Amino acid sequence: MTGTAAGGPLSGVRVVELAGIGPGPFAAMLLADLGADVVRVDRPGGPGLHIAPSRDVTNRNKRSVTADLKTEDGRRAVLDLAARADVLIEGYRPGVAERLGVGPGACLARNPRLVYGRMTGWGQDGPLADTAGHDIAYIAVTGALGLSGPADGPPAFPANLLGDFGGGALYLVVGVLAALHHARAGGAGQVVDAAIVDGTAHLTALIHGMLAAGAWQDRREANFFDGGSPFYGTYETADGGHMAVGALEQRFYVQFMELLGLPETAPAREDPARWGELRAAIAARFRERTRAEWTAVFDGSDACVAPVLSLREAPGHPHLAARGTFVEHEGLTQPAPAPRFSETPGSVRRPPARPGADTAEVARDWDVPGLDSLRKGPHR
């Protein structure tokens, strides 16, 4: 199947992705899931992520060509692709794309309506723009990392979901789609500067509002939904598993306490001085049964309680299985495309692209003859 046969609301949109790792490839995957024809330009020697290309889900629904941007032929090929594209995504440090000859100036000169998306941690300017960094540092300086974890211990970080993918990739996609709408409405192409620090800070907007209103304390485990309240948190079960409790609203809390078997302790909710007592009672009760047993107790209720599942367990959850939240494609279990569309559904159409495997096909479909001469070495 060629990229031009894609379904989804972005069918017909052409995207060039200059290969990187992390949020850039994820953003391009999301565009591809929505139907865009995404061509990933891999460097000779393969990707920087040390897993087999056939298992890198972030490269599904894409096609790959190989080009060495340090050569004149490689630069020319990328500029030829950019001339035929609607969007280009790169995740280099500031100034690197310009030094390679494929920066915004060169690409927009070839295609004035191109949306040029830039994915960085610190942004294109500022004192730290030229320094290295990773997700944990970006979310640290925005205040987001300090929101999670025990009051008497270090902050807890959620892998690289909050920064790289939440504050980075998703904001790049929002920016690219907004700029694409502008260009297709008759405007000019433009550069989208998606910095993880900017996006992550933006994600904390509600909490900043609560802080300004005096409804949020600027410390961990001191608020309703940061682990401070005993009715919003996680509890260990008899078999070492955990249950997640989110019974914030009164009506949900009442049902939670009834199903838990502690209705006589429910009034402690209204007295923060008794929250320690309430937390201990809830914890002791959860330790009396296994995770599976508690899951059955709360199943179908409005108590806002759920089992904490592992990545391997999640696809088997009855609700997720019924919705098809995870799919299997060519033997690889993976999250299904999201969100969902009633008229133009996305799908997993192609397995993860192997570096350079689609060079001839893209050269034909995009009418870039010079690409085919750049193929190097066997595909893995």
CSV table of N, CA and C in Angstrom, one decimal, residues 30-146:
chain,number,residue,atom,x,y,z
A,30,LEU,N,1.5,10.7,14.7
A,30,LEU,CA,0.2,11.1,14.9
A,30,LEU,C,-0.4,11.7,13.6
A,31,LEU,N,0.4,12.5,12.9
A,31,LEU,CA,-0.1,13.0,11.6
A,31,LEU,C,-0.3,11.8,10.6
A,32,ALA,N,0.5,10.8,10.7
A,32,ALA,CA,0.4,9.7,9.8
A,32,ALA,C,-0.9,8.9,10.1
A,33,ASP,N,-1.1,8.7,11.5
A,33,ASP,CA,-2.3,8.0,11.9
A,33,ASP,C,-3.6,8.7,11.4
A,34,LEU,N,-3.5,10.0,11.3
A,34,LEU,CA,-4.7,10.8,10.8
A,34,LEU,C,-4.8,10.8,9.3
A,35,GLY,N,-3.9,10.1,8.7
A,35,GLY,CA,-4.0,10.0,7.2
A,35,GLY,C,-3.0,10.7,6.4
A,36,ALA,N,-2.1,11.5,7.0
A,36,ALA,CA,-1.1,12.2,6.2
A,36,ALA,C,-0.1,11.2,5.6
A,37,ASP,N,0.4,11.6,4.4
A,37,ASP,CA,1.5,10.8,3.8
A,37,ASP,C,2.8,11.3,4.3
A,38,VAL,N,3.4,10.5,5.3
A,38,VAL,CA,4.6,11.0,6.0
A,38,VAL,C,5.8,10.2,5.4
A,39,VAL,N,6.7,11.0,5.0
A,39,VAL,CA,8.0,10.4,4.5
A,39,VAL,C,9.1,10.8,5.5
A,40,ARG,N,9.7,9.8,6.1
A,40,ARG,CA,10.8,10.0,7.1
A,40,ARG,C,12.1,10.0,6.4
A,41,VAL,N,12.9,11.0,6.6
A,41,VAL,CA,14.2,11.0,6.0
A,41,VAL,C,15.2,10.5,7.0
A,42,ASP,N,15.7,9.3,6.8
A,42,ASP,CA,16.6,8.7,7.8
A,42,ASP,C,18.0,8.9,7.3
A,43,ARG,N,18.9,9.0,8.2
A,43,ARG,CA,20.4,9.2,7.9
A,43,ARG,C,20.9,7.8,7.6
A,44,PRO,N,22.0,7.7,6.8
A,44,PRO,CA,22.6,6.4,6.6
A,44,PRO,C,23.1,5.9,7.9
A,45,GLY,N,22.9,4.6,8.1
A,45,GLY,CA,23.3,4.0,9.4
A,45,GLY,C,22.2,3.7,10.3
A,46,GLY,N,21.0,4.2,10.0
A,46,GLY,CA,19.8,3.9,10.8
A,46,GLY,C,19.5,4.9,11.8
A,47,PRO,N,18.5,4.7,12.6
A,47,PRO,CA,18.0,5.6,13.6
A,47,PRO,C,18.8,5.6,14.8
A,48,GLY,N,18.6,6.6,15.7
A,48,GLY,CA,19.4,6.7,16.9
A,48,GLY,C,18.8,5.9,18.0
A,49,LEU,N,17.5,5.5,17.9
A,49,LEU,CA,16.9,4.8,19.0
A,49,LEU,C,17.3,3.3,18.9
A,50,HIS,N,17.8,2.8,20.0
A,50,HIS,CA,18.4,1.5,19.9
A,50,HIS,C,17.4,0.3,20.1
A,51,ILE,N,16.4,0.3,19.3
A,51,ILE,CA,15.5,-0.9,19.2
A,51,ILE,C,15.4,-1.2,17.7
A,52,ALA,N,15.0,-2.4,17.5
A,52,ALA,CA,14.8,-2.9,16.1
A,52,ALA,C,13.8,-2.0,15.4
A,53,PRO,N,14.1,-1.5,14.2
A,53,PRO,CA,13.1,-0.6,13.4
A,53,PRO,C,11.8,-1.2,13.3
A,54,SER,N,11.7,-2.6,13.2
A,54,SER,CA,10.4,-3.2,13.0
A,54,SER,C,9.6,-3.2,14.3
A,55,ARG,N,10.1,-2.7,15.4
A,55,ARG,CA,9.4,-2.6,16.7
A,55,ARG,C,9.1,-1.2,17.1
A,56,ASP,N,9.6,-0.2,16.3
A,56,ASP,CA,9.5,1.2,16.7
A,56,ASP,C,8.1,1.7,16.2
A,57,VAL,N,7.1,1.6,17.1
A,57,VAL,CA,5.7,1.9,16.7
A,57,VAL,C,5.6,3.4,16.3
A,58,THR,N,6.5,4.3,16.7
A,58,THR,CA,6.4,5.7,16.3
A,58,THR,C,6.7,5.9,14.9
A,59,ASN,N,7.1,4.8,14.2
A,59,ASN,CA,7.4,4.9,12.8
A,59,ASN,C,6.4,4.2,11.9
A,60,ARG,N,5.2,3.8,12.5
A,60,ARG,CA,4.2,3.2,11.8
A,60,ARG,C,3.5,4.2,10.8
A,61,ASN,N,2.8,3.6,9.8
A,61,ASN,CA,2.1,4.5,8.8
A,61,ASN,C,2.9,5.5,8.1
A,62,LYS,N,4.2,5.3,8.1
A,62,LYS,CA,5.2,6.2,7.4
A,62,LYS,C,5.9,5.4,6.3
A,63,ARG,N,6.6,6.1,5.5
A,63,ARG,CA,7.5,5.6,4.5
A,63,ARG,C,8.9,6.2,4.8
A,64,SER,N,10.0,5.5,4.5
A,64,SER,CA,11.3,6.0,4.8
A,64,SER,C,12.2,6.0,3.6
A,65,VAL,N,12.9,7.1,3.5
A,65,VAL,CA,14.0,7.3,2.5
A,65,VAL,C,15.3,7.6,3.3
A,66,THR,N,16.4,7.3,2.6
A,66,THR,CA,17.7,7.6,3.2
A,66,THR,C,18.4,8.7,2.5
A,67,ALA,N,18.9,9.7,3.2
A,67,ALA,CA,19.6,10.8,2.6
A,67,ALA,C,20.7,11.3,3.6
A,68,ASP,N,21.9,11.5,3.1
A,68,ASP,CA,22.9,12.1,3.9
A,68,ASP,C,22.9,13.6,3.8
A,69,LEU,N,22.4,14.3,4.8
A,69,LEU,CA,22.3,15.7,4.7
A,69,LEU,C,23.7,16.5,4.7
A,70,LYS,N,24.7,15.7,4.9
A,70,LYS,CA,26.1,16.3,4.8
A,70,LYS,C,26.6,16.3,3.4
A,71,THR,N,25.8,15.8,2.5
A,71,THR,CA,26.3,15.8,1.1
A,71,THR,C,25.3,16.7,0.3
A,72,GLU,N,25.8,17.2,-0.9
A,72,GLU,CA,25.0,18.0,-1.7
A,72,GLU,C,23.8,17.3,-2.3
A,73,ASP,N,24.0,16.0,-2.7
A,73,ASP,CA,22.9,15.2,-3.2
A,73,ASP,C,21.8,15.1,-2.1
A,74,GLY,N,22.2,14.8,-0.9
A,74,GLY,CA,21.2,14.6,0.2
A,74,GLY,C,20.5,15.9,0.5
A,75,ARG,N,21.1,17.0,0.5
A,75,ARG,CA,20.4,18.3,0.7
A,75,ARG,C,19.5,18.6,-0.4
A,76,ARG,N,19.9,18.3,-1.6
A,76,ARG,CA,19.0,18.6,-2.8
A,76,ARG,C,17.8,17.7,-2.7
A,77,ALA,N,17.9,16.5,-2.3
A,77,ALA,CA,16.8,15.6,-2.2
A,77,ALA,C,15.8,16.1,-1.2
A,78,VAL,N,16.3,16.5,0.0
A,78,VAL,CA,15.4,17.0,1.0
A,78,VAL,C,14.7,18.3,0.6
A,79,LEU,N,15.4,19.1,-0.1
A,79,LEU,CA,14.7,20.4,-0.6
A,79,LEU,C,13.7,20.1,-1.7
A,80,ASP,N,14.0,19.0,-2.5
A,80,ASP,CA,13.0,18.6,-3.5
A,80,ASP,C,11.7,18.1,-2.8
A,81,LEU,N,11.9,17.3,-1.7
A,81,LEU,CA,10.8,16.8,-1.0
A,81,LEU,C,10.0,18.0,-0.3
A,82,ALA,N,10.7,18.9,0.2
A,82,ALA,CA,10.1,20.1,0.9
A,82,ALA,C,9.3,20.9,-0.1
A,83,ALA,N,9.8,20.9,-1.4
A,83,ALA,CA,9.1,21.7,-2.4
A,83,ALA,C,7.7,21.1,-2.7
A,84,ARG,N,7.5,19.8,-2.4
A,84,ARG,CA,6.3,19.1,-2.7
A,84,ARG,C,5.5,18.8,-1.5
A,85,ALA,N,5.9,19.2,-0.3
A,85,ALA,CA,5.3,18.9,0.9
A,85,ALA,C,4.4,20.0,1.4
A,86,ASP,N,3.5,19.7,2.3
A,86,ASP,CA,2.7,20.7,3.1
A,86,ASP,C,3.4,21.0,4.4
A,87,VAL,N,4.1,20.0,5.0
A,87,VAL,CA,4.7,20.2,6.3
A,87,VAL,C,6.0,19.5,6.3
A,88,LEU,N,7.0,20.1,7.1
A,88,LEU,CA,8.3,19.5,7.4
A,88,LEU,C,8.5,19.6,8.9
A,89,ILE,N,9.0,18.5,9.5
A,89,ILE,CA,9.2,18.5,10.9
A,89,ILE,C,10.7,18.1,11.1
A,90,GLU,N,11.4,18.9,12.0
A,90,GLU,CA,12.7,18.6,12.4
A,90,GLU,C,12.9,18.8,13.9
A,91,GLY,N,13.8,18.0,14.5
A,91,GLY,CA,14.1,18.1,15.9
A,91,GLY,C,15.5,18.3,16.3
A,92,TYR,N,16.2,19.1,15.4
A,92,TYR,CA,17.6,19.3,15.7
A,92,TYR,C,17.8,20.5,16.7
A,93,ARG,N,19.0,20.6,17.3
A,93,ARG,CA,19.3,21.8,18.1
A,93,ARG,C,19.2,23.0,17.2
A,94,PRO,N,18.9,24.2,17.8
A,94,PRO,CA,18.8,25.4,17.0
A,94,PRO,C,20.1,25.6,16.1
A,95,GLY,N,19.8,26.0,14.9
A,95,GLY,CA,20.9,26.3,14.0
A,95,GLY,C,21.4,25.1,13.2
A,96,VAL,N,21.2,23.9,13.6
A,96,VAL,CA,21.7,22.7,12.9
A,96,VAL,C,21.1,22.5,11.5
A,97,ALA,N,19.8,22.7,11.4
A,97,ALA,CA,19.1,22.5,10.1
A,97,ALA,C,19.7,23.6,9.1
A,98,GLU,N,19.9,24.8,9.7
A,98,GLU,CA,20.4,25.9,8.8
A,98,GLU,C,21.8,25.5,8.3
A,99,ARG,N,22.7,24.9,9.2
A,99,ARG,CA,24.0,24.6,8.8
A,99,ARG,C,24.0,23.4,7.8
A,100,LEU,N,23.0,22.6,7.9
A,100,LEU,CA,22.9,21.5,6.9
A,100,LEU,C,22.3,21.9,5.6
A,101,GLY,N,21.8,23.2,5.5
A,101,GLY,CA,21.2,23.7,4.3
A,101,GLY,C,19.8,23.3,4.1
A,102,VAL,N,19.1,22.9,5.2
A,102,VAL,CA,17.6,22.5,5.0
A,102,VAL,C,16.8,23.3,6.1
A,103,GLY,N,17.3,24.5,6.5
A,103,GLY,CA,16.6,25.3,7.5
A,103,GLY,C,15.3,25.9,6.9
A,104,PRO,N,14.6,26.7,7.7
A,104,PRO,CA,13.4,27.3,7.2
A,104,PRO,C,13.6,28.2,6.0
A,105,GLY,N,14.7,29.0,6.0
A,105,GLY,CA,14.9,29.9,4.9
A,105,GLY,C,15.0,29.2,3.5
A,106,ALA,N,15.8,28.1,3.5
A,106,ALA,CA,16.0,27.3,2.3
A,106,ALA,C,14.8,26.6,1.9
A,107,CYS,N,14.0,26.0,2.8
A,107,CYS,CA,12.8,25.3,2.5
A,107,CYS,C,11.7,26.2,2.1
A,108,LEU,N,11.5,27.3,2.8
A,108,LEU,CA,10.4,28.2,2.4
A,108,LEU,C,10.7,28.9,1.1
A,109,ALA,N,12.0,29.1,0.7
A,109,ALA,CA,12.3,29.6,-0.6
A,109,ALA,C,11.8,28.7,-1.7
A,110,ARG,N,11.9,27.4,-1.4
A,110,ARG,CA,11.4,26.5,-2.4
A,110,ARG,C,9.9,26.3,-2.4
A,111,ASN,N,9.3,26.5,-1.2
A,111,ASN,CA,7.9,26.3,-1.0
A,111,ASN,C,7.3,27.3,0.0
A,112,PRO,N,6.9,28.5,-0.5
A,112,PRO,CA,6.5,29.5,0.4
A,112,PRO,C,5.3,29.2,1.3
A,113,ARG,N,4.5,28.1,1.0
A,113,ARG,CA,3.4,27.8,1.8
A,113,ARG,C,3.7,26.6,2.7
A,114,LEU,N,4.9,26.2,2.8
A,114,LEU,CA,5.3,25.1,3.7
A,114,LEU,C,5.2,25.5,5.2
A,115,VAL,N,4.7,24.6,6.0
A,115,VAL,CA,4.7,24.7,7.4
A,115,VAL,C,5.9,24.0,7.9
A,116,TYR,N,6.8,24.7,8.6
A,116,TYR,CA,8.1,24.2,9.0
A,116,TYR,C,8.0,24.0,10.5
A,117,GLY,N,7.8,22.8,11.0
A,117,GLY,CA,7.7,22.5,12.4
A,117,GLY,C,9.0,22.2,13.1
A,118,ARG,N,9.4,22.9,14.2
A,118,ARG,CA,10.6,22.7,14.9
A,118,ARG,C,10.3,22.2,16.3
A,119,MET,N,10.9,21.0,16.6
A,119,MET,CA,10.7,20.4,17.9
A,119,MET,C,12.0,20.4,18.7
A,120,THR,N,12.0,21.2,19.8
A,120,THR,CA,13.1,21.2,20.7
A,120,THR,C,12.7,21.2,22.1
A,121,GLY,N,13.6,21.0,23.0
A,121,GLY,CA,13.3,21.0,24.5
A,121,GLY,C,13.2,22.5,25.0
A,122,TRP,N,14.3,23.3,24.7
A,122,TRP,CA,14.3,24.6,25.3
A,122,TRP,C,13.8,25.7,24.4
A,123,GLY,N,13.5,25.4,23.1
A,123,GLY,CA,13.1,26.4,22.1
A,123,GLY,C,14.2,26.9,21.3
A,124,GLN,N,13.9,27.8,20.3
A,124,GLN,CA,14.9,28.3,19.4
A,124,GLN,C,15.7,29.4,19.9
A,125,ASP,N,15.3,30.0,21.1
A,125,ASP,CA,16.1,31.1,21.7
A,125,ASP,C,16.0,31.0,23.2
A,126,GLY,N,16.8,31.9,23.8
A,126,GLY,CA,16.8,31.8,25.3
A,126,GLY,C,18.2,31.3,25.8
A,127,PRO,N,18.5,31.6,27.0
A,127,PRO,CA,19.9,31.2,27.5
A,127,PRO,C,20.2,29.7,27.4
A,128,LEU,N,19.2,28.8,27.4
A,128,LEU,CA,19.5,27.4,27.4
A,128,LEU,C,19.3,26.8,26.0
A,129,ALA,N,19.0,27.6,25.0
A,129,ALA,CA,18.6,27.1,23.7
A,129,ALA,C,19.6,26.2,23.1
A,130,ASP,N,20.9,26.5,23.3
A,130,ASP,CA,21.9,25.7,22.6
A,130,ASP,C,22.5,24.5,23.5
A,131,THR,N,21.9,24.3,24.7
A,131,THR,CA,22.4,23.3,25.6
A,131,THR,C,21.6,22.0,25.4
A,132,ALA,N,22.2,20.9,25.8
A,132,ALA,CA,21.5,19.6,25.8
A,132,ALA,C,20.5,19.5,26.9
A,133,GLY,N,19.5,18.6,26.8
A,133,GLY,CA,18.5,18.4,27.8
A,133,GLY,C,17.7,17.2,27.5
A,134,HIS,N,17.0,16.8,28.5
A,134,HIS,CA,16.0,15.7,28.3
A,134,HIS,C,14.7,16.0,29.0
A,135,ASP,N,13.7,15.2,28.8
A,135,ASP,CA,12.4,15.4,29.4
A,135,ASP,C,12.4,15.9,30.8
A,136,ILE,N,13.2,15.1,31.6
A,136,ILE,CA,13.1,15.4,33.1
A,136,ILE,C,13.6,16.8,33.4
A,137,ALA,N,14.5,17.4,32.7
A,137,ALA,CA,15.0,18.7,32.9
A,137,ALA,C,13.9,19.7,32.5
A,138,TYR,N,13.3,19.5,31.4
A,138,TYR,CA,12.3,20.4,30.8
A,138,TYR,C,11.1,20.5,31.8
A,139,ILE,N,10.6,19.4,32.3
A,139,ILE,CA,9.5,19.5,33.2
A,139,ILE,C,9.9,20.0,34.6
A,140,ALA,N,11.2,19.8,34.9
A,140,ALA,CA,11.6,20.3,36.2
A,140,ALA,C,11.5,21.8,36.3
A,141,VAL,N,12.0,22.5,35.3
A,141,VAL,CA,12.0,24.0,35.4
A,141,VAL,C,10.7,24.6,35.2
A,142,THR,N,9.7,23.9,34.7
A,142,THR,CA,8.4,24.5,34.5
A,142,THR,C,7.5,24.3,35.7
A,143,GLY,N,8.0,23.6,36.7
A,143,GLY,CA,7.2,23.4,37.9
A,143,GLY,C,6.3,22.1,37.8
A,144,ALA,N,6.3,21.5,36.6
A,144,ALA,CA,5.4,20.3,36.5
A,144,ALA,C,5.9,19.1,37.2
A,145,LEU,N,7.2,18.9,37.2
A,145,LEU,CA,7.8,17.7,37.9
A,145,LEU,C,7.6,17.8,39.4
A,146,GLY,N,7.6,19.0,39.9
A,146,GLY,CA,7.4,19.2,41.4
A,146,GLY,C,6.0,18.9,41.9
